[in-house]
CSV table of C-alpha atoms in Angstrom, one decimal:
chain,number,residue,atom,x,y,z
J,1,MET,CA,-149.8,87.4,290.2
J,2,LYS,CA,-146.3,87.7,290.8
J,3,THR,CA,-144.6,87.8,294.5
J,4,GLU,CA,-141.5,90.1,294.6
J,5,LEU,CA,-138.8,90.9,297.1
J,6,LYS,CA,-138.3,94.5,296.2
J,7,GLY,CA,-134.7,96.2,296.5
J,8,ASN,CA,-133.6,99.7,295.7
J,9,THR,CA,-132.0,98.5,292.5
J,10,SER,CA,-133.8,95.4,291.2
J,11,SER,CA,-136.1,92.7,292.2
J,12,VAL,CA,-136.2,88.9,292.7
J,13,SER,CA,-139.4,87.7,291.2
J,14,LEU,CA,-141.0,84.3,292.1
J,15,GLN,CA,-143.4,82.9,289.6
J,16,ASN,CA,-145.1,80.7,292.2
J,17,PRO,CA,-147.7,83.0,293.7
J,18,SER,CA,-148.0,80.8,296.8
J,19,PHE,CA,-144.3,80.7,297.6
J,20,PHE,CA,-144.4,83.1,300.7
J,21,LYS,CA,-148.1,81.8,301.7
J,22,ILE,CA,-147.2,78.7,303.3
J,23,PRO,CA,-149.7,77.6,305.9
J,24,GLN,CA,-148.2,78.0,309.5
J,25,SER,CA,-149.5,74.5,310.3
J,26,SER,CA,-146.9,73.1,307.8
J,27,ILE,CA,-144.1,74.8,309.6
J,28,THR,CA,-142.1,72.6,312.1
J,29,GLY,CA,-141.9,73.7,315.7
J,30,GLU,CA,-138.1,74.4,315.4
J,31,LEU,CA,-138.8,76.8,312.6
J,32,LYS,CA,-141.9,78.5,314.3
J,33,GLY,CA,-139.7,79.3,317.2
J,34,CYS,CA,-137.8,81.7,314.7
J,35,LEU,CA,-140.8,83.3,313.4
J,36,GLY,CA,-140.1,87.1,313.4
J,37,SER,CA,-137.3,86.8,315.5
J,38,PRO,CA,-134.3,89.1,314.5
J,39,ASP,CA,-131.7,87.1,316.8
J,40,GLY,CA,-128.7,86.6,314.8
J,41,ALA,CA,-128.1,83.0,316.2
J,42,CYS,CA,-131.5,82.1,315.2
J,43,ILE,CA,-131.1,83.7,311.7
J,44,GLU,CA,-127.8,82.1,311.1
J,45,LYS,CA,-129.6,78.7,312.1
J,46,LEU,CA,-132.4,79.3,309.6
J,47,LEU,CA,-129.8,80.2,306.8
J,48,LEU,CA,-127.9,77.0,307.5
J,49,HIS,CA,-131.1,74.8,307.4
J,50,CYS,CA,-131.9,76.5,304.1
J,51,ALA,CA,-128.3,75.7,302.7
J,52,SER,CA,-128.5,72.2,303.8
J,53,ALA,CA,-132.1,71.7,302.0
J,54,LEU,CA,-130.8,73.3,298.9
J,55,GLU,CA,-127.7,71.0,298.8
J,56,SER,CA,-129.8,67.9,299.4
J,57,ASN,CA,-132.4,69.1,296.7
J,58,ASP,CA,-135.1,69.3,299.3
J,59,ALA,CA,-137.2,72.1,297.7
J,60,THR,CA,-139.9,71.6,300.2
J,61,LEU,CA,-137.9,72.2,303.1
J,62,ALA,CA,-136.1,75.0,301.4
J,63,GLN,CA,-139.3,76.8,300.8
J,64,GLN,CA,-140.5,76.5,304.3
J,65,VAL,CA,-137.4,78.1,305.7
J,66,MET,CA,-137.5,80.9,303.1
J,67,TRP,CA,-141.0,81.7,304.4
J,68,VAL,CA,-139.7,82.0,307.9
J,69,LEU,CA,-136.8,84.0,306.6
J,70,ASN,CA,-139.1,86.2,304.8
J,71,ASN,CA,-140.9,86.9,308.0
J,72,ILE,CA,-137.7,88.2,309.5
J,73,ALA,CA,-136.1,90.0,306.5
J,74,SER,CA,-136.7,93.8,306.1
J,75,LEU,CA,-134.7,96.4,304.1
J,76,VAL,CA,-135.8,99.1,306.8
J,77,GLY,CA,-135.4,96.9,310.1
J,78,ASP,CA,-132.5,96.3,312.4
J,79,PRO,CA,-129.0,95.4,311.2
J,80,ASN,CA,-129.9,91.5,311.4
J,81,GLN,CA,-133.1,92.0,309.4
J,82,ARG,CA,-131.4,94.0,306.8
J,83,LEU,CA,-128.8,91.6,306.4
J,84,THR,CA,-131.3,88.7,306.4
J,85,TYR,CA,-133.0,90.3,303.4
J,86,TRP,CA,-129.8,90.2,301.3
J,87,PHE,CA,-129.1,86.6,302.3
J,88,LEU,CA,-132.7,85.6,301.3
J,89,ARG,CA,-132.4,87.2,298.0
J,90,ALA,CA,-129.3,85.3,297.3
J,91,LEU,CA,-130.7,81.9,298.4
J,92,ILE,CA,-133.7,82.4,296.2
J,93,PHE,CA,-131.7,83.2,293.4
J,94,ARG,CA,-129.4,80.0,294.0
J,95,ALA,CA,-132.7,77.9,294.5
J,96,SER,CA,-134.0,79.4,291.0
J,97,LYS,CA,-130.9,77.8,289.5
J,98,PHE,CA,-131.0,74.4,291.2
J,99,CYS,CA,-134.8,73.9,291.7
J,100,PRO,CA,-136.4,75.7,288.5
J,101,SER,CA,-139.6,73.5,288.9
J,102,ALA,CA,-140.3,75.0,292.3
J,103,MET,CA,-139.3,78.5,291.7
J,104,ASP,CA,-138.1,81.0,289.0
J,105,VAL,CA,-136.1,84.2,288.9
J,106,ASP,CA,-136.6,86.8,286.2
J,107,GLY,CA,-133.3,87.9,284.5
J,108,SER,CA,-129.7,86.4,284.8
J,109,SER,CA,-128.9,88.3,287.9
J,110,THR,CA,-130.7,89.9,290.6
J,111,PHE,CA,-128.6,92.9,290.7
J,112,GLN,CA,-128.4,95.8,288.1
J,113,ARG,CA,-125.6,98.1,289.6
J,114,ARG,CA,-125.8,101.8,289.7
J,115,LEU,CA,-123.2,104.2,288.4
J,116,MET,CA,-121.7,106.8,290.8
J,117,THR,CA,-120.2,110.1,289.9
J,118,VAL,CA,-116.7,110.8,291.2
J,119,THR,CA,-118.3,113.0,294.0
J,120,GLU,CA,-120.7,110.2,295.1
J,121,LEU,CA,-117.8,107.9,295.1
J,122,ALA,CA,-115.8,110.1,297.4
J,123,GLY,CA,-118.8,110.2,300.0
J,124,TYR,CA,-119.1,106.3,299.6
J,125,VAL,CA,-115.5,105.9,300.5
J,126,ASP,CA,-115.8,108.3,303.5
J,127,LEU,CA,-118.8,106.7,304.9
J,128,ILE,CA,-117.1,104.3,307.1
J,129,PRO,CA,-113.4,103.6,307.4
J,130,TRP,CA,-113.6,100.3,305.4
J,131,HIS,CA,-111.6,101.5,302.6
J,132,ARG,CA,-109.8,104.6,304.1
J,133,PHE,CA,-108.1,102.5,306.6
J,134,GLY,CA,-106.2,100.8,303.7
J,135,PHE,CA,-105.6,103.9,302.0
J,136,CYS,CA,-104.0,105.4,305.1
J,137,THR,CA,-102.0,102.5,306.1
J,138,SER,CA,-100.6,102.1,302.7
J,139,ASN,CA,-100.0,105.6,301.9
J,140,SER,CA,-98.1,106.2,305.1
J,141,ALA,CA,-95.8,103.1,304.5
J,142,ILE,CA,-95.3,104.2,300.7
J,143,PHE,CA,-94.4,107.9,301.9
J,144,LYS,CA,-91.8,106.3,304.6
J,145,ALA,CA,-90.4,103.8,302.0
J,146,ILE,CA,-89.7,106.3,299.2
J,147,GLN,CA,-87.8,108.9,301.3
J,148,GLY,CA,-84.7,109.9,299.2
J,149,TYR,CA,-86.2,108.9,296.0
J,150,THR,CA,-86.7,111.4,293.2
J,151,LYS,CA,-88.7,109.0,290.9
J,152,VAL,CA,-91.6,106.8,292.0
J,153,HIS,CA,-93.7,104.4,290.0
J,154,ILE,CA,-96.8,102.8,291.5
J,155,LEU,CA,-98.4,99.9,289.9
J,156,ASP,CA,-101.9,100.1,291.3
J,157,PHE,CA,-104.4,97.2,291.6
J,158,SER,CA,-107.6,98.3,293.3
J,159,ILE,CA,-111.2,98.6,292.9
J,160,THR,CA,-111.8,102.2,294.1
J,161,TYR,CA,-110.6,104.3,291.0
J,162,CYS,CA,-107.4,105.9,292.5
J,163,MET,CA,-109.4,107.4,295.3
J,164,GLN,CA,-106.3,106.5,297.4
J,165,TRP,CA,-103.8,108.9,295.8
J,166,PRO,CA,-104.9,112.5,296.1
J,167,THR,CA,-104.0,112.2,299.9
J,168,LEU,CA,-100.5,110.8,298.9
J,169,ILE,CA,-100.1,113.5,296.3
J,170,ASP,CA,-100.7,116.1,298.8
J,171,ALA,CA,-98.2,114.5,301.3
J,172,LEU,CA,-95.6,114.4,298.6
J,173,ALA,CA,-96.1,118.1,297.8
J,174,LYS,CA,-95.2,118.8,301.3
J,175,ARG,CA,-92.0,116.8,301.4
J,176,PRO,CA,-89.1,119.0,302.7
J,177,GLU,CA,-86.8,117.9,299.9
J,178,GLY,CA,-89.6,118.4,297.3
J,179,PRO,CA,-91.8,115.8,295.6
J,180,PRO,CA,-90.5,113.2,293.5
J,181,SER,CA,-91.9,112.5,290.1
J,182,LEU,CA,-94.8,110.2,290.2
J,183,ARG,CA,-95.9,107.8,287.7
J,184,ILE,CA,-99.2,105.8,288.4
J,185,THR,CA,-100.0,102.8,286.2
J,186,VAL,CA,-103.3,101.0,286.6
J,187,PRO,CA,-104.9,98.1,284.5
J,188,SER,CA,-107.6,99.0,282.1
J,189,PHE,CA,-109.4,96.0,283.5
J,190,ARG,CA,-111.0,95.8,287.0
J,191,PRO,CA,-113.4,93.3,288.4
J,192,GLN,CA,-116.9,94.3,287.7
J,193,VAL,CA,-117.9,94.9,291.3
J,194,PRO,CA,-119.2,97.7,293.3
J,195,PRO,CA,-118.4,100.7,293.6
J,196,LEU,CA,-119.0,101.4,289.9
J,197,VAL,CA,-118.5,104.9,288.5
J,198,ASN,CA,-119.7,106.8,285.2
J,199,VAL,CA,-116.2,107.9,284.1
J,200,THR,CA,-113.6,106.0,282.2
J,201,CYS,CA,-110.1,105.1,283.6
J,202,GLU,CA,-108.7,107.8,281.2
J,203,GLU,CA,-110.9,110.6,282.9
J,204,VAL,CA,-109.7,109.3,286.3
J,205,GLY,CA,-106.2,109.7,285.3
J,206,LEU,CA,-106.9,113.2,283.9
J,207,ARG,CA,-108.6,114.3,287.1
J,208,LEU,CA,-105.7,113.1,289.1
J,209,GLY,CA,-103.3,114.7,286.9
J,210,ASN,CA,-105.2,118.0,287.4
J,211,PHE,CA,-104.9,117.6,291.1
J,212,ALA,CA,-101.0,116.7,290.9
J,213,LYS,CA,-100.5,119.8,288.6
J,214,PHE,CA,-102.4,121.9,291.3
J,215,LYS,CA,-99.9,120.5,294.1
J,216,ASP,CA,-96.8,121.0,291.7
J,217,VAL,CA,-96.2,117.1,291.6
J,218,PRO,CA,-94.8,116.0,288.6
J,219,TYR,CA,-97.2,113.3,287.4
J,220,GLU,CA,-97.7,110.5,284.6
J,221,PHE,CA,-100.7,108.2,284.3
J,222,ASN,CA,-100.6,105.0,282.4
J,223,LEU,CA,-103.0,102.3,281.4
J,224,ILE,CA,-102.1,98.7,281.0
J,225,GLU,CA,-104.2,98.2,278.1
J,226,ASP,CA,-106.1,94.6,277.6
J,227,PHE,CA,-105.8,93.2,274.0
J,228,SER,CA,-107.8,89.9,275.0
J,229,SER,CA,-111.1,91.1,274.0
J,230,SER,CA,-113.0,94.1,272.7
J,231,THR,CA,-116.0,93.1,274.8
J,232,SER,CA,-117.4,95.9,277.0
J,233,ILE,CA,-116.4,95.6,280.6
J,234,ALA,CA,-120.1,96.4,281.5
J,235,ILE,CA,-121.4,93.3,280.0
J,236,MET,CA,-118.6,90.9,280.7
J,237,SER,CA,-119.6,87.5,282.1
J,238,ARG,CA,-117.8,85.9,285.1
J,239,GLU,CA,-116.1,83.6,282.6
J,240,SER,CA,-114.7,86.3,280.5
J,241,SER,CA,-113.4,88.0,283.6
J,242,ILE,CA,-111.2,85.0,284.2
J,243,ILE,CA,-109.8,85.4,280.7
J,244,GLN,CA,-109.3,89.2,281.3
J,245,PHE,CA,-107.2,88.4,284.4
J,246,GLU,CA,-105.2,85.9,282.5
J,247,SER,CA,-104.4,88.5,279.8
J,248,LEU,CA,-103.5,91.1,282.6
J,249,LEU,CA,-101.1,88.7,284.0
J,250,SER,CA,-99.4,88.4,280.5
J,251,HIS,CA,-99.0,92.2,280.3
J,252,LEU,CA,-97.1,92.4,283.5
J,253,THR,CA,-93.7,92.6,282.2
J,254,PRO,CA,-90.9,95.2,282.4
J,255,SER,CA,-91.0,96.0,278.9
J,256,ILE,CA,-94.8,96.6,278.9
J,257,LEU,CA,-94.8,98.4,282.2
J,258,ASN,CA,-91.8,100.5,281.0
J,259,LEU,CA,-90.0,99.9,284.2
J,260,LYS,CA,-87.0,102.0,285.0
J,261,ASP,CA,-84.0,101.3,287.1
J,262,ASP,CA,-83.9,104.9,288.7
J,263,GLU,CA,-87.6,104.5,289.8
J,264,ALA,CA,-88.9,103.0,293.1
J,265,LEU,CA,-91.5,100.5,292.2
J,266,ILE,CA,-94.3,100.4,294.4
J,267,ILE,CA,-97.1,97.6,293.9
J,268,ASN,CA,-100.4,98.5,295.6
J,269,CYS,CA,-103.1,95.9,296.0
J,270,GLN,CA,-106.3,97.1,297.7
J,271,ASN,CA,-109.3,94.6,297.7
J,272,TRP,CA,-107.8,93.0,294.7
J,273,LEU,CA,-106.4,89.5,295.2
J,274,ARG,CA,-109.8,88.1,296.2
J,275,TYR,CA,-111.0,88.3,292.5
J,276,LEU,CA,-108.0,86.4,291.2
J,277,SER,CA,-109.1,82.6,291.2
J,278,ASP,CA,-107.3,80.6,293.9
J,279,GLU,CA,-108.1,77.4,292.2
J,280,GLN,CA,-105.4,75.6,290.3
J,281,GLN,CA,-105.5,75.8,286.5
J,282,GLY,CA,-105.2,72.7,284.6
J,283,SER,CA,-103.2,70.0,286.0
J,284,ALA,CA,-102.4,69.7,289.8
J,285,GLN,CA,-99.1,71.2,289.1
J,286,ASP,CA,-100.3,74.4,287.6
J,287,SER,CA,-100.6,77.4,290.1
J,288,SER,CA,-103.7,79.4,290.7
J,289,LEU,CA,-104.2,82.7,289.1
J,290,ARG,CA,-103.6,84.3,292.6
J,291,ASP,CA,-100.2,82.5,293.2
J,292,ALA,CA,-99.3,83.4,289.4
J,293,PHE,CA,-99.9,87.0,290.1
J,294,LEU,CA,-97.7,87.1,293.2
J,295,ASN,CA,-95.0,85.2,291.4
J,296,ILE,CA,-95.2,87.8,288.6
J,297,ILE,CA,-95.0,90.8,290.7
J,298,LYS,CA,-92.1,89.3,292.9
J,299,GLY,CA,-90.4,89.0,289.5
J,300,LEU,CA,-90.7,92.9,288.9
J,301,ASP,CA,-88.4,93.4,292.0
J,302,PRO,CA,-90.8,96.0,293.7
J,303,TYR,CA,-89.3,98.3,296.5
J,304,ILE,CA,-92.4,97.3,298.5
J,305,VAL,CA,-95.8,95.7,298.1
J,306,LEU,CA,-98.9,96.7,300.0
J,307,VAL,CA,-101.7,94.3,300.3
J,308,VAL,CA,-105.2,95.3,301.9
J,309,ASP,CA,-108.3,93.4,302.2
J,310,GLU,CA,-111.2,92.2,304.2
J,311,ASP,CA,-110.1,89.9,307.1
J,312,SER,CA,-112.5,86.9,306.7
J,313,ASP,CA,-112.1,83.4,305.0
J,314,LEU,CA,-115.0,83.3,302.5
J,315,SER,CA,-113.1,80.8,300.1
J,316,GLN,CA,-114.6,77.5,301.3
J,317,SER,CA,-116.3,75.2,298.8
J,318,SER,CA,-119.1,74.2,301.2
J,319,LEU,CA,-122.0,76.3,301.1
J,320,THR,CA,-123.0,76.1,304.7
J,321,SER,CA,-119.3,77.0,305.7
J,322,ARG,CA,-119.6,80.1,303.4
J,323,ILE,CA,-122.9,81.3,304.9
J,324,THR,CA,-121.5,81.0,308.4
J,325,SER,CA,-118.4,82.9,307.7
J,326,CYS,CA,-120.2,85.5,305.4
J,327,PHE,CA,-123.0,86.1,308.0
J,328,ASN,CA,-120.6,86.4,310.9
J,329,PHE,CA,-118.4,88.9,308.9
J,330,LEU,CA,-120.9,91.1,306.9
J,331,TRP,CA,-122.9,92.1,309.9
J,332,ILE,CA,-120.0,94.4,310.7
J,333,PRO,CA,-120.8,97.3,308.0
J,334,PHE,CA,-124.6,96.7,308.7
J,335,ASP,CA,-124.1,97.3,312.4
J,336,ALA,CA,-121.7,100.2,311.7
J,337,LEU,CA,-124.1,102.1,309.5
J,338,GLU,CA,-126.8,101.7,312.1
J,339,THR,CA,-124.9,104.0,314.5
J,340,PHE,CA,-125.3,107.1,312.3
J,341,LEU,CA,-127.9,106.8,309.4
J,342,PRO,CA,-131.6,106.4,309.7
J,343,ILE,CA,-133.3,103.4,308.7
J,344,ASP,CA,-134.7,104.9,305.5
J,345,SER,CA,-131.6,106.6,304.4
J,346,CYS,CA,-131.0,106.1,300.7
J,347,GLN,CA,-127.2,106.3,301.1
J,348,ARG,CA,-127.5,103.4,303.7
J,349,MET,CA,-129.6,101.3,301.6
J,350,GLU,CA,-127.4,101.7,298.6
J,351,TYR,CA,-124.3,101.0,300.4
J,352,GLU,CA,-126.0,97.8,301.9
J,353,SER,CA,-127.0,96.8,298.4
J,354,ASP,CA,-123.3,96.7,297.4
J,355,ILE,CA,-122.7,94.4,300.2
J,356,GLY,CA,-125.8,92.4,298.8
J,357,HIS,CA,-124.0,92.0,295.6
J,358,LYS,CA,-121.0,90.2,297.5
J,359,ILE,CA,-123.6,88.1,299.2
J,360,GLU,CA,-125.2,87.1,296.0
J,361,ASN,CA,-121.8,86.0,294.5
J,362,MET,CA,-120.8,84.1,297.6
J,363,ILE,CA,-123.9,82.3,298.0
J,364,SER,CA,-125.5,82.1,294.7
J,365,PHE,CA,-122.6,81.0,292.6
J,366,ASP,CA,-120.0,77.9,292.9
J,367,GLY,CA,-116.8,77.0,290.8
J,368,PHE,CA,-115.4,79.7,288.5
J,369,HIS,CA,-118.7,81.5,288.6
J,370,ARG,CA,-117.8,82.6,292.2
J,371,ILE,CA,-115.6,85.5,291.8
J,372,GLU,CA,-115.5,86.5,295.5
J,373,ARG,CA,-112.8,84.2,297.0
J,374,LEU,CA,-111.8,86.2,300.1
J,375,GLU,CA,-109.0,84.9,302.3
J,376,SER,CA,-108.2,85.9,305.9
J,377,GLY,CA,-105.2,87.9,306.6
J,378,SER,CA,-103.4,85.1,308.2
J,379,LYS,CA,-103.9,83.0,305.1
J,380,LEU,CA,-103.0,85.6,303.0
J,381,SER,CA,-99.7,86.1,304.9
J,382,GLN,CA,-98.8,82.4,304.6
J,383,ARG,CA,-99.5,82.7,300.9
J,384,MET,CA,-97.2,85.6,300.3
J,385,LYS,CA,-94.5,83.8,302.3
J,386,ASN,CA,-94.8,80.8,300.2
J,387,ALA,CA,-94.4,83.2,297.2
J,388,GLY,CA,-91.1,84.3,298.6
J,389,PHE,CA,-92.2,87.7,300.3
J,390,LEU,CA,-91.1,88.9,303.7
J,391,SER,CA,-93.5,90.9,305.8
J,392,ILE,CA,-92.2,94.3,307.4
J,393,PRO,CA,-94.0,95.9,310.2
J,394,PHE,CA,-95.7,99.4,310.0
J,395,CYS,CA,-94.1,102.1,311.9
J,396,GLU,CA,-95.4,104.0,314.9
J,397,GLY,CA,-96.1,107.1,312.5
J,398,THR,CA,-98.5,104.9,310.6
J,399,VAL,CA,-100.1,103.7,313.7
J,400,LYS,CA,-100.6,107.4,314.8
J,401,GLU,CA,-102.1,108.3,311.5
J,402,VAL,CA,-104.6,105.6,311.5
J,403,LYS,CA,-105.6,106.4,315.0
J,404,SER,CA,-106.2,110.0,313.9
J,405,LEU,CA,-108.4,108.7,311.0
J,406,LEU,CA,-110.6,106.4,313.2
J,407,ASP,CA,-111.2,109.4,315.5
J,408,GLU,CA,-113.3,110.9,312.6
J,409,HIS,CA,-115.6,107.9,312.8
J,410,ALA,CA,-117.7,106.2,315.3
J,411,SER,CA,-116.4,105.0,318.5
J,412,GLY,CA,-116.8,101.4,317.6
J,413,TRP,CA,-113.9,101.5,315.2
J,414,GLY,CA,-110.6,100.5,316.6
J,415,MET,CA,-107.2,98.9,315.4
J,416,LYS,CA,-104.8,96.4,316.5
J,417,ARG,CA,-101.6,94.5,315.6
J,418,GLU,CA,-101.4,90.9,314.7
J,419,ASP,CA,-97.9,89.9,314.0
J,420,ASP,CA,-96.9,92.6,311.3
J,421,MET,CA,-100.4,93.2,310.3
J,422,LEU,CA,-102.5,96.3,311.2
J,423,VAL,CA,-106.1,95.2,311.6
J,424,LEU,CA,-109.2,97.5,311.6
J,425,THR,CA,-111.8,96.3,314.0
J,426,TRP,CA,-115.4,97.1,314.8
J,427,LYS,CA,-116.4,96.4,318.4
J,428,GLY,CA,-113.4,94.0,318.6
J,429,HIS,CA,-114.1,92.1,315.5
J,430,ASN,CA,-111.6,92.0,312.7
J,431,SER,CA,-112.7,93.7,309.6
J,432,VAL,CA,-110.0,94.9,307.4
J,433,PHE,CA,-106.3,94.0,307.4
J,434,ALA,CA,-103.2,95.9,305.9
J,435,THR,CA,-99.8,94.2,305.3
J,436,ALA,CA,-96.5,95.5,303.6
J,437,TRP,CA,-94.0,93.2,301.9
J,438,VAL,CA,-90.7,93.0,300.2
J,439,PRO,CA,-89.3,90.2,298.1
J,440,SER,CA,-86.9,87.8,299.9
J,441,GLY,CA,-83.3,89.5,299.9
J,442,LEU,CA,-84.6,93.0,299.7
J,443,GLU,CA,-85.3,93.6,303.3
């Protein structure tokens, strides 16, 4: 007999058949008080109890807390119950690695990612403004920055397969002085995280080229080829992703990128920096991959640098700290989806499973195995300043465009300014930040 936590993409299997059949008499009064309760504060307390038990190798207590969490978790419950489901999966997977005698998990990962079509990806991006907010702010800033330029080169680091650029191409086509020639360069390597699509980078570039041709915008698409490994991206391990990033950085040179003096170079980072390790490489004097990346792109003398990411600090080494930050941040998309999708919506469950991928990596892995190392907008801003960048504010035209975008979504979404950042909010809570930068001396 095998007990399973079943999801819409895969399952976590516990070989111990009595794992979730602990007698209630063995549960402490404090844990009993949370039985079946979907209250967020109670769930957070249970998650922290479980984390502490795992860190102290107390398999019995961890099993008891997971039993209580399993009585709360539900794929088709309210937002807290659904979020608990994914945290429980991640904790079980972590426990299977550190307490193999008590429990076991089939396979090396609890998730097998689905591949979307380009059409499905468009619907995914449009579901909530999580990605569109960054697209809108960045495109507006780029459009303003390249006024008067006849040649533009965008170096694009993102995880959404150039979904940002059709809107910009459409705006450029309507420019009174005529569109500039547009060159977009993307790395052939991307972090192996959702969303994933069933087309190659080359096909993405071809489709974008067809759209640009339809809009009469001169267009060129280039890939930064990776020569470090012939290993398929689809089967890359976390260790090899670090090697791929290191190789990518070595290819960010003016000659390889074919930079031209008469082009306005734009560097666009959408949900990208979090996958670059923030741990120092080698000796204490060595910089992290994240800092090395920033130093390299600064040396390319970009006209403007756009950095967009989720506004939460999930880089802590402590498991309990990560759980607290992660739980109090990732309730946002679960709560937002609740406002317009039914509880059994496949689209909703698939979107939530992608958030579950993030939770798994944040909770189940440590060290270089943990590729999700998100830092807040304020911490990122300080990192950019340390690297020699100066922030520039977004204009009122950008603010107006973002407000118009948010009018298309639920009333809980809003926007605020924090210093020179624009921040997407849900019910007043920060979710995504957008920033614009120039190298020192170019402001």
